[in-house]
Amino acid sequence: MKTKTLKDFDVKGKRVIVRVDFNVPHKGETITDDNRIMAALPTINWLTERGAKVILLSHLGKIKTEEDKVKNDMAVVAKRLAEVQAAPVVFVPETRGEALEAAVAAMEDGSIVLMQNTRYEPGETKNDPELGAYWASLGDLFIEDAFGSVHRAHASTVGIPTHLPHGAGFLVEKELEVLGGALENPKRPFVAILGGAKVSDKIGVIENLLKTADKVLIGGGMAYTFAAAEGGKIGTSLLEADKEELAKEFIEKGAGKLYLPVDTVVANDFDNPGDIHTVKSGEIPDGYMGLDIGDGTIEAFKKALEGAKTVFWNGPMGVFEKPEFAKGTIEICKALAELDDATTIIGGGDSASAAKNLGYAEKFSHISTGGGASLEFMEGKSLPGVAVLEEE
Ligand code: AMP
C-alpha cells in the first residue's frame, strides 16, 4: 500500500490523533524557539477547519526522573499553541485515565485536545503494546506528522497506527517526497556533502550515498580519520582509530566519487587558539589539530558542486560554533544556496542551524525537520514510523 496522506480522509466529526513534534527548546515557562509548533500548524489547521476533533500527542525532552517531568511539562506548549491558532485548545496534564477520556468525549468538531508529554509513560519508548492500544482507543484515525520521531519504534509512532486507519500529515508527506526523491530518482549529478564530528555516526549514510550519489564530499572532524587511513599526519585532530580500516575501504570503493579535503585550518589549542594557520591535509604538525577545511578545499568542493542538480548536506565542515573555524561551513552553505535549478536538501541538525543562522534557509529546497531520521532515511534504512504507515 502507498502511504495515505491527509487529503485521502474524510475527517469531519472524526477524532484524529496527530503525532506532532512539539519537542521544542524551552527554559522554564519560555519557549526559546517555536519553529516546530509553527511547522505543525498546516496539518492542525487543515484538520480543525474541516471539523475534525484533533488530539495532539508529542514527546518533550528526555524523561528519566521526576525532576525531568517537571522540566518537560507540555503545559508550556499548550500556552503557545493556543496563541498561534484559532481553534480552542484543552490541555490535559495526564497521559491516560478519566480526565483524558472525558476531555476527548467532550470535544466539539474543530477543537483541539493536547495530551501531556508522551514520555511521562515509561511504556512509550518501549512501544508497550497496551499503551499503543490504549491511546489508539481515544481516536478514529491516526496522522503521523513528527518526522523527527519516525526512526523510533515507540508506542506513539508505531503502536497507535497498528490499531487505526493511518496516514501522513503535511510535514511527513513533504519529507518522504523530497528525501525519497533524492534517494530513488535524483536529478543528476547528485552530490552529497557529509561533515560533522564522527565517522561512526555516518557510516551507513556514507556507504549508501557512495552507491547512489555521483560525488560524496567529506569534511568536518571525520575527515581526519580518512587522512590517517591514508597514512597522513593528523596531529591531535579528532581520530576514530577503530574506523581507519573502514575509511580505507570507503576510499577504495569510492575512487573517483569520494572527495576528501586537500587542506585544513589548524590551531594549537581548541579553547584558546593562538596560532591558527592552514596546512595541507595529512601534514598537520604535532600538537596541532584540524578544526576547519582550508581555502583550497573550499574551492575544490565548490568546483565539485558546479552543475549539481541534487544536493544532500549533513554536518558542518568544521567547528562552526567558533567564528575562527566557521568559514568552511559558511562558504559551502553559500555555494549550495547559490546553485541554479538544483534540489538542495539539508538533513537537519547542525547544518540546518548553520543555514538558518546565516539567513540562507529560504534558499534551500528543503530543510529536514529530523536530523537522526533524515540520516537513517538516507542510509536506505526502513524507518519504523514510516513503514507502519505503508501497511494496511
Ligand atoms: P554532528 O552532530 O556529527 O553533525 O557533528 C557536529 C559537530 O561536529 C559540531 O559541533 C562541530 O563543532 C563538530 N566538528 C566539526 N568539525 C570538527 C573538527 N574538525 N574537530 C572537532 N569537531 C568538529
Short mmCIF file of C-alpha atoms and ligand atoms in Angstrom, two decimals:
data_model
loop_
_atom_site.label_atom_id
_atom_site.label_comp_id
_atom_site.label_asym_id
_atom_site.label_seq_id
_atom_site.Cartn_x
_atom_site.Cartn_y
_atom_site.Cartn_z
CA MET A 1 0.00 0.00 0.00
CA LYS A 2 1.16 3.52 -0.75
CA THR A 3 1.19 5.83 2.28
CA LYS A 4 -2.09 7.69 2.56
CA THR A 5 -1.98 11.40 3.27
CA LEU A 6 -4.36 13.81 4.98
CA LYS A 7 -6.34 14.54 1.84
CA ASP A 8 -7.26 10.86 1.46
CA PHE A 9 -9.51 11.04 4.52
CA ASP A 10 -12.91 12.47 5.31
CA VAL A 11 -12.19 13.90 8.74
CA LYS A 12 -15.39 15.77 9.64
CA GLY A 13 -16.51 14.83 13.15
CA LYS A 14 -13.73 12.25 13.44
CA ARG A 15 -11.38 12.00 16.39
CA VAL A 16 -7.99 12.37 14.70
CA ILE A 17 -4.88 11.54 16.74
CA VAL A 18 -1.94 13.52 15.35
CA ARG A 19 1.60 12.63 16.45
CA VAL A 20 3.30 16.02 16.24
CA ASP A 21 6.84 17.11 17.04
CA PHE A 22 6.45 19.63 19.87
CA ASN A 23 9.89 18.80 21.28
CA VAL A 24 10.78 22.49 21.46
CA PRO A 25 13.74 24.02 23.26
CA HIS A 26 12.49 25.78 26.38
CA LYS A 27 13.69 27.30 29.61
CA GLY A 28 11.09 27.17 32.38
CA GLU A 29 7.93 28.79 31.06
CA THR A 30 9.62 30.23 27.97
CA ILE A 31 9.91 28.51 24.60
CA THR A 32 13.17 29.70 23.04
CA ASP A 33 12.34 28.52 19.51
CA ASP A 34 8.75 27.76 18.50
CA ASN A 35 9.57 26.66 14.93
CA ARG A 36 8.33 23.14 15.49
CA ILE A 37 4.95 24.35 16.76
CA MET A 38 4.60 26.68 13.79
CA ALA A 39 5.62 23.89 11.40
CA ALA A 40 2.81 21.66 12.70
CA LEU A 41 0.10 24.28 12.08
CA PRO A 42 -0.68 23.47 8.42
CA THR A 43 -1.77 19.95 9.38
CA ILE A 44 -3.56 21.05 12.56
CA ASN A 45 -5.39 23.92 10.84
CA TRP A 46 -6.37 21.78 7.85
CA LEU A 47 -7.99 19.33 10.26
CA THR A 48 -9.77 21.84 12.53
CA GLU A 49 -11.04 23.81 9.52
CA ARG A 50 -12.68 20.60 8.27
CA GLY A 51 -14.40 19.87 11.59
CA ALA A 52 -12.08 17.17 12.92
CA LYS A 53 -11.58 16.66 16.64
CA VAL A 54 -7.81 16.93 16.86
CA ILE A 55 -5.98 15.04 19.60
CA LEU A 56 -2.31 16.04 19.69
CA LEU A 57 0.42 13.79 21.10
CA SER A 58 4.13 14.61 21.34
CA HIS A 59 7.15 13.98 23.47
CA LEU A 60 9.10 16.83 25.05
CA GLY A 61 12.69 16.24 26.17
CA LYS A 62 14.03 13.11 27.82
CA ILE A 63 12.33 11.79 30.91
CA LYS A 64 14.34 9.76 33.39
CA THR A 65 13.45 11.32 36.75
CA GLU A 66 10.52 13.09 38.39
CA GLU A 67 12.52 16.30 38.02
CA ASP A 68 12.67 15.75 34.24
CA LYS A 69 8.87 15.56 34.26
CA VAL A 70 8.56 18.94 35.93
CA LYS A 71 11.05 20.42 33.44
CA ASN A 72 9.29 18.94 30.42
CA ASP A 73 5.65 19.59 31.20
CA MET A 74 3.70 20.02 27.93
CA ALA A 75 1.76 22.92 29.54
CA VAL A 76 4.38 25.29 28.14
CA VAL A 77 3.49 24.17 24.59
CA ALA A 78 -0.27 24.33 25.25
CA LYS A 79 0.01 28.03 26.08
CA ARG A 80 1.88 28.84 22.86
CA LEU A 81 -0.37 26.64 20.73
CA ALA A 82 -3.45 28.49 21.96
CA GLU A 83 -1.81 31.78 20.98
CA VAL A 84 -0.87 30.84 17.42
CA GLN A 85 -4.03 29.30 16.01
CA ALA A 86 -7.76 29.91 16.22
CA ALA A 87 -9.26 26.63 17.45
CA PRO A 88 -9.97 26.13 21.17
CA VAL A 89 -7.24 24.11 22.93
CA VAL A 90 -7.84 21.97 26.00
CA PHE A 91 -4.64 20.80 27.67
CA VAL A 92 -4.91 17.54 29.62
CA PRO A 93 -1.98 17.19 32.03
CA GLU A 94 -2.38 13.39 32.04
CA THR A 95 -1.32 10.64 29.64
CA ARG A 96 -4.22 8.29 30.46
CA GLY A 97 -7.30 7.95 32.62
CA GLU A 98 -10.63 9.59 33.27
CA ALA A 99 -9.62 13.23 32.79
CA LEU A 100 -8.18 12.46 29.34
CA GLU A 101 -11.11 10.30 28.26
CA ALA A 102 -13.65 12.87 29.48
CA ALA A 103 -11.84 15.69 27.66
CA VAL A 104 -11.91 13.70 24.41
CA ALA A 105 -15.58 12.74 24.87
CA ALA A 106 -16.48 16.41 25.35
CA MET A 107 -14.70 17.63 22.19
CA GLU A 108 -16.63 19.74 19.68
CA ASP A 109 -15.87 19.44 15.98
CA GLY A 110 -12.92 21.68 15.09
CA SER A 111 -11.42 21.71 18.59
CA ILE A 112 -8.08 20.50 19.94
CA VAL A 113 -7.02 18.39 22.92
CA LEU A 114 -3.29 18.40 23.69
CA MET A 115 -2.19 15.49 25.88
CA GLN A 116 0.65 15.60 28.42
CA ASN A 117 4.17 14.58 27.28
CA THR A 118 4.02 11.02 25.87
CA ARG A 119 7.31 10.18 27.62
CA TYR A 120 5.68 10.57 31.04
CA GLU A 121 4.67 6.96 30.25
CA PRO A 122 7.63 4.57 30.63
CA GLY A 123 5.96 2.33 28.02
CA GLU A 124 6.22 4.99 25.30
CA THR A 125 9.86 4.39 24.34
CA LYS A 126 9.42 0.61 24.74
CA ASN A 127 6.47 0.56 22.37
CA ASP A 128 4.40 -1.11 25.09
CA PRO A 129 1.51 -2.75 23.16
CA GLU A 130 -1.00 -1.98 25.90
CA LEU A 131 -0.12 1.72 25.79
CA GLY A 132 -0.36 1.94 21.98
CA ALA A 133 -3.74 0.17 22.06
CA TYR A 134 -4.98 2.46 24.85
CA TRP A 135 -4.02 5.68 23.05
CA ALA A 136 -5.49 4.32 19.81
CA SER A 137 -8.81 3.73 21.65
CA LEU A 138 -9.12 7.53 22.01
CA GLY A 139 -9.33 8.14 18.25
CA ASP A 140 -10.79 7.08 14.89
CA LEU A 141 -7.79 7.92 12.72
CA PHE A 142 -4.02 8.40 13.17
CA ILE A 143 -1.91 11.00 11.37
CA GLU A 144 1.90 10.96 11.66
CA ASP A 145 3.39 14.43 11.38
CA ALA A 146 6.51 14.13 13.57
CA PHE A 147 9.23 13.26 11.07
CA GLY A 148 11.89 13.74 13.76
CA SER A 149 10.46 10.72 15.61
CA VAL A 150 9.70 8.25 12.80
CA HIS A 151 13.05 6.45 13.19
CA ARG A 152 11.89 5.39 16.66
CA ALA A 153 9.57 2.45 17.24
CA HIS A 154 7.62 3.98 20.10
CA ALA A 155 4.03 3.50 21.27
CA SER A 156 3.01 6.89 19.84
CA THR A 157 4.73 6.38 16.46
CA VAL A 158 4.23 2.66 15.77
CA GLY A 159 1.85 1.33 18.45
CA ILE A 160 -1.12 3.59 17.68
CA PRO A 161 -1.19 3.20 13.87
CA THR A 162 -1.26 -0.59 14.11
CA HIS A 163 -4.80 -0.19 15.52
CA LEU A 164 -6.22 2.66 13.43
CA PRO A 165 -6.55 3.80 9.83
CA HIS A 166 -3.47 5.97 9.30
CA GLY A 167 -1.68 8.40 7.06
CA ALA A 168 0.99 11.09 6.85
CA GLY A 169 0.48 14.75 7.73
CA PHE A 170 1.79 17.53 5.50
CA LEU A 171 5.24 17.69 7.13
CA VAL A 172 5.93 13.96 6.85
CA GLU A 173 4.46 13.86 3.34
CA LYS A 174 6.94 16.55 2.19
CA GLU A 175 9.91 14.82 3.87
CA LEU A 176 9.10 11.50 2.20
CA GLU A 177 8.61 13.16 -1.15
CA VAL A 178 11.87 15.15 -1.08
CA LEU A 179 14.20 12.66 0.65
CA GLY A 180 12.62 9.72 -1.15
CA GLY A 181 13.00 11.54 -4.47
CA ALA A 182 16.71 12.19 -3.80
CA LEU A 183 17.36 8.55 -2.97
CA GLU A 184 15.24 6.85 -5.59
CA ASN A 185 15.21 9.13 -8.55
CA PRO A 186 17.60 12.08 -8.10
CA LYS A 187 18.17 14.61 -10.85
CA ARG A 188 21.85 14.16 -11.65
CA PRO A 189 24.55 14.97 -10.90
CA PHE A 190 23.65 14.15 -7.30
CA VAL A 191 26.25 15.40 -4.81
CA ALA A 192 26.29 14.53 -1.10
CA ILE A 193 28.25 16.60 1.42
CA LEU A 194 28.87 14.99 4.77
CA GLY A 195 30.58 16.54 7.75
CA GLY A 196 30.31 16.64 11.50
CA ALA A 197 32.28 15.06 14.25
CA LYS A 198 32.30 11.31 13.86
CA VAL A 199 32.67 8.73 11.10
CA SER A 200 30.92 6.24 13.33
CA ASP A 201 27.69 8.27 13.23
CA LYS A 202 27.71 8.43 9.44
CA ILE A 203 28.98 5.03 8.31
CA GLY A 204 25.61 3.89 6.99
CA VAL A 205 24.95 7.11 5.15
CA ILE A 206 28.43 7.27 3.56
CA GLU A 207 28.04 3.65 2.44
CA ASN A 208 24.64 4.17 0.88
CA LEU A 209 25.46 7.52 -0.72
CA LEU A 210 28.63 6.11 -2.26
CA LYS A 211 26.24 3.81 -4.12
CA THR A 212 23.55 6.32 -5.07
CA ALA A 213 25.28 9.72 -5.37
CA ASP A 214 27.64 10.80 -8.14
CA LYS A 215 30.02 12.54 -5.72
CA VAL A 216 30.46 12.34 -1.94
CA LEU A 217 32.33 15.25 -0.33
CA ILE A 218 33.65 14.67 3.18
CA GLY A 219 34.61 17.43 5.61
CA GLY A 220 34.42 18.12 9.34
CA GLY A 221 36.06 16.19 12.12
CA MET A 222 35.52 12.85 10.45
CA ALA A 223 37.81 13.76 7.54
CA TYR A 224 40.86 13.27 9.81
CA THR A 225 40.16 9.57 10.26
CA PHE A 226 40.26 9.35 6.44
CA ALA A 227 43.54 11.34 6.36
CA ALA A 228 45.03 8.99 8.97
CA ALA A 229 43.83 6.00 6.93
CA GLU A 230 45.83 7.36 4.01
CA GLY A 231 48.91 7.46 6.22
CA GLY A 232 48.75 11.22 6.81
CA LYS A 233 49.84 13.10 9.92
CA ILE A 234 46.85 14.50 11.77
CA GLY A 235 48.38 15.84 15.00
CA THR A 236 45.81 15.95 17.79
CA SER A 237 42.81 16.13 15.41
CA LEU A 238 39.73 14.07 16.06
CA LEU A 239 40.52 10.44 15.26
CA GLU A 240 38.49 7.26 15.48
CA ALA A 241 41.31 4.77 15.24
CA ASP A 242 38.93 1.82 15.10
CA LYS A 243 37.35 3.26 11.96
CA GLU A 244 40.58 3.66 9.95
CA GLU A 245 40.17 0.32 8.18
CA LEU A 246 36.63 1.23 7.22
CA ALA A 247 37.79 4.64 5.99
CA LYS A 248 40.35 2.85 3.79
CA GLU A 249 37.58 0.68 2.39
CA PHE A 250 35.50 3.76 1.60
CA ILE A 251 38.49 5.39 -0.11
CA GLU A 252 38.95 2.31 -2.31
CA LYS A 253 35.26 1.78 -3.05
CA GLY A 254 34.69 5.48 -3.59
CA ALA A 255 37.55 6.03 -6.01
CA GLY A 256 36.51 8.77 -8.45
CA LYS A 257 33.50 9.70 -6.33
CA LEU A 258 34.89 10.44 -2.90
CA TYR A 259 36.30 13.93 -2.34
CA LEU A 260 38.42 14.49 0.77
CA PRO A 261 39.83 17.83 2.00
CA VAL A 262 43.11 18.89 0.38
CA ASP A 263 43.96 21.32 3.17
CA THR A 264 42.92 22.12 6.68
CA VAL A 265 42.86 25.00 9.15
CA VAL A 266 44.79 24.02 12.27
CA ALA A 267 45.25 25.51 15.72
CA ASN A 268 47.44 24.69 18.67
CA ASP A 269 44.71 24.90 21.29
CA PHE A 270 40.99 24.29 20.87
CA ASP A 271 39.79 26.60 23.66
CA ASN A 272 42.43 29.23 23.33
CA PRO A 273 43.76 29.12 19.79
CA GLY A 274 46.73 31.45 19.45
CA ASP A 275 48.35 30.13 16.31
CA ILE A 276 45.84 29.43 13.53
CA HIS A 277 47.09 28.61 10.04
CA THR A 278 46.38 26.35 7.05
CA VAL A 279 48.35 23.25 6.09
CA LYS A 280 47.98 20.50 3.52
CA SER A 281 45.85 17.52 4.54
CA GLY A 282 47.91 14.81 6.19
CA GLU A 283 50.63 17.31 7.13
CA ILE A 284 49.37 18.57 10.47
CA PRO A 285 52.28 19.34 12.83
CA ASP A 286 52.45 17.61 16.20
CA GLY A 287 50.46 19.42 18.85
CA TYR A 288 48.07 20.97 16.30
CA MET A 289 44.52 19.96 15.46
CA GLY A 290 42.42 20.38 12.34
CA LEU A 291 39.33 22.45 13.01
CA ASP A 292 38.04 23.52 9.58
CA ILE A 293 38.54 22.82 5.89
CA GLY A 294 41.04 25.20 4.23
CA ASP A 295 40.58 27.59 1.28
CA GLY A 296 41.90 25.01 -1.20
CA THR A 297 39.23 22.54 -0.10
CA ILE A 298 36.52 25.18 -0.24
CA GLU A 299 37.47 25.86 -3.86
CA ALA A 300 37.71 22.15 -4.72
CA PHE A 301 34.31 21.45 -3.12
CA LYS A 302 32.74 24.44 -4.91
CA LYS A 303 34.06 23.09 -8.19
CA ALA A 304 32.70 19.63 -7.42
CA LEU A 305 29.32 21.23 -6.79
CA GLU A 306 29.19 23.06 -10.12
CA GLY A 307 26.24 21.89 -12.18
CA ALA A 308 24.85 19.70 -9.38
CA LYS A 309 21.12 19.11 -9.77
CA THR A 310 20.52 17.40 -6.40
CA VAL A 311 22.50 18.03 -3.23
CA PHE A 312 22.13 16.45 0.19
CA TRP A 313 24.11 18.10 3.01
CA ASN A 314 24.52 16.85 6.56
CA GLY A 315 27.14 18.02 9.05
CA PRO A 316 29.34 21.10 9.36
CA MET A 317 32.75 21.34 7.67
CA GLY A 318 34.47 22.44 10.88
CA VAL A 319 33.90 23.64 14.42
CA PHE A 320 31.49 26.25 13.06
CA GLU A 321 30.33 27.29 16.53
CA LYS A 322 33.62 29.23 16.78
CA PRO A 323 33.93 32.10 14.28
CA GLU A 324 37.62 31.26 13.63
CA PHE A 325 36.61 27.85 12.26
CA ALA A 326 33.25 28.65 10.65
CA LYS A 327 34.46 29.74 7.21
CA GLY A 328 34.32 26.28 5.58
CA THR A 329 30.74 25.69 6.69
CA ILE A 330 29.65 29.21 5.71
CA GLU A 331 31.24 29.01 2.25
CA ILE A 332 29.75 25.59 1.50
CA CYS A 333 26.35 26.81 2.70
CA LYS A 334 26.64 29.85 0.39
CA ALA A 335 27.72 27.72 -2.55
CA LEU A 336 24.68 25.48 -2.11
CA ALA A 337 22.34 28.44 -1.70
CA GLU A 338 23.61 29.89 -4.99
CA LEU A 339 23.22 26.72 -7.08
CA ASP A 340 20.88 27.25 -10.02
CA ASP A 341 17.98 24.95 -10.69
CA ALA A 342 19.06 22.33 -8.13
CA THR A 343 17.16 20.49 -5.43
CA THR A 344 19.12 21.32 -2.28
CA ILE A 345 18.36 19.36 0.85
CA ILE A 346 19.72 19.83 4.35
CA GLY A 347 19.43 16.79 6.55
CA GLY A 348 18.61 18.60 9.79
CA GLY A 349 20.86 19.07 12.82
CA ASP A 350 23.81 21.48 12.82
CA SER A 351 23.82 22.15 9.09
CA ALA A 352 20.19 23.26 9.34
CA SER A 353 21.02 25.68 12.18
CA ALA A 354 24.01 26.97 10.20
CA ALA A 355 21.81 27.71 7.15
CA LYS A 356 19.18 29.38 9.32
CA ASN A 357 21.66 31.47 11.32
CA LEU A 358 23.35 32.63 8.14
CA GLY A 359 20.00 33.72 6.71
CA TYR A 360 20.08 31.20 3.85
CA ALA A 361 17.21 28.97 4.97
CA GLU A 362 14.87 30.26 2.23
CA LYS A 363 17.41 29.46 -0.46
CA PHE A 364 17.25 25.72 0.12
CA SER A 365 14.62 23.48 -1.42
CA HIS A 366 14.15 21.56 1.80
CA ILE A 367 15.48 21.62 5.36
CA SER A 368 14.57 18.38 7.03
CA THR A 369 12.86 18.59 10.41
CA GLY A 370 14.50 15.37 11.57
CA GLY A 371 18.29 15.10 11.93
CA GLY A 372 18.51 11.46 13.02
CA ALA A 373 15.50 10.43 10.94
CA SER A 374 16.77 12.03 7.73
CA LEU A 375 20.19 10.39 8.15
CA GLU A 376 18.63 6.97 8.67
CA PHE A 377 16.37 7.55 5.69
CA MET A 378 19.38 8.43 3.51
CA GLU A 379 21.09 5.26 4.76
CA GLY A 380 18.29 3.47 2.95
CA LYS A 381 17.00 2.04 6.23
CA SER A 382 13.36 1.29 6.76
CA LEU A 383 12.07 3.72 9.40
CA PRO A 384 9.55 2.05 11.72
CA GLY A 385 7.24 5.08 11.89
CA VAL A 386 7.17 5.27 8.08
CA ALA A 387 6.97 1.53 7.43
CA VAL A 388 3.88 1.25 9.62
CA LEU A 389 2.15 3.92 7.52
CA GLU A 390 2.71 1.80 4.41
CA GLU A 391 0.87 -1.14 5.97
CA GLU A 392 -2.84 -1.76 5.56
P1 AMP B 1 27.47 16.01 14.01
O1 AMP B 1 26.47 16.12 15.10
O2 AMP B 1 28.10 14.69 13.86
O3 AMP B 1 26.96 16.57 12.69
O4 AMP B 1 28.69 16.92 14.44
C1 AMP B 1 28.58 18.29 14.64
C2 AMP B 1 29.74 18.75 15.45
O5 AMP B 1 30.95 18.40 14.81
C3 AMP B 1 29.78 20.25 15.64
O6 AMP B 1 29.55 20.53 17.00
C4 AMP B 1 31.18 20.63 15.21
O7 AMP B 1 31.80 21.53 16.10
C5 AMP B 1 31.91 19.31 15.23
N1 AMP B 1 33.09 19.33 14.36
C6 AMP B 1 33.15 19.63 13.05
N2 AMP B 1 34.40 19.62 12.60
C7 AMP B 1 35.21 19.30 13.66
C8 AMP B 1 36.60 19.15 13.83
N3 AMP B 1 37.44 19.33 12.82
N4 AMP B 1 37.05 18.82 15.05
C9 AMP B 1 36.20 18.64 16.09
N5 AMP B 1 34.86 18.77 15.98
C10 AMP B 1 34.36 19.11 14.78
#
